């Protein structure tokens, strides 16, 4: 029989039952067609005994677990209590030491802040004193300038004395600026060339009595 014929026969026997892609699907053996699987028979006495044993086992198991848990917690609490009793003195000593350190640190911090505040106050005081001194110097200088201007008030030209000042200037003596100053500081007037002899200058020969003669 070919594979196609076998596949067709198997598909017809199975009806709408889903098959694998492999066409080599064989039906159930003929000797097992009428065999029906029966459930295993349970002995009632054995079942009751197993139930009783299982219940006793669970009770004993939970009891042992609770006992172990209780013992662990008890030992833990005893260890904590013993630790508290043993280290109570040490904790008190550490607490006292910490408090003393806190007090010392507080005092040191207060002294430090007081010194810093005092330094800042001194610095600001010095700056204020310097500022006041500068202001006083400025006021003194301004007052001196005002006094100087007040003393020169009579010589100032105003609208009232403008005509008088103009007449005074026009009627004043003529100043002759036709002169030179030699290297010794002597004033030399006149228009004649200077004659130097042995680096000496005869000033009297060139001095003119009339200041306007040089311009005539």
C-alpha angles and dihedrals in degrees: 000000000000124000092251093054091048091050092049093050092047092048091050092050094049095046111193093352113130115247134194124258089255106091092206094093114143125199125242116288114268092232091061099046094093095037112109120191112237124204118252113265115242120211108232093214092049091047093052091046092050091049091051092047092048092051092049091047093052092047093050092044093052091044092053091047092050090047092052091046091050092049092049092050092046093051090047092052091046090051091050092048092048090048091051092049094045096047099038092098091046092050091050091050092050091048092052091047091050092050092050091049091050091052093049092048090049092053092047091050092049092051091047093050092046091053091047092049091048091050091051092049092049091049093050091046091053091049091049092049091049091049092050091049091051091048091049091050091049091049091048091050092048091048091051090050091050091049091049091051089048091054090052093049092103092056095048120107113237135165091267098053098031095107093046092051091050091051091047092052094046093049096045122110119276112250117218112218094176097113141096135214118229127215090270093055097254120144112234120194131186139061102260118109114258119247116212119202118184089340091300125124124210099215096175093064093057099040112106123204095211109067091200096052092086092060096044 
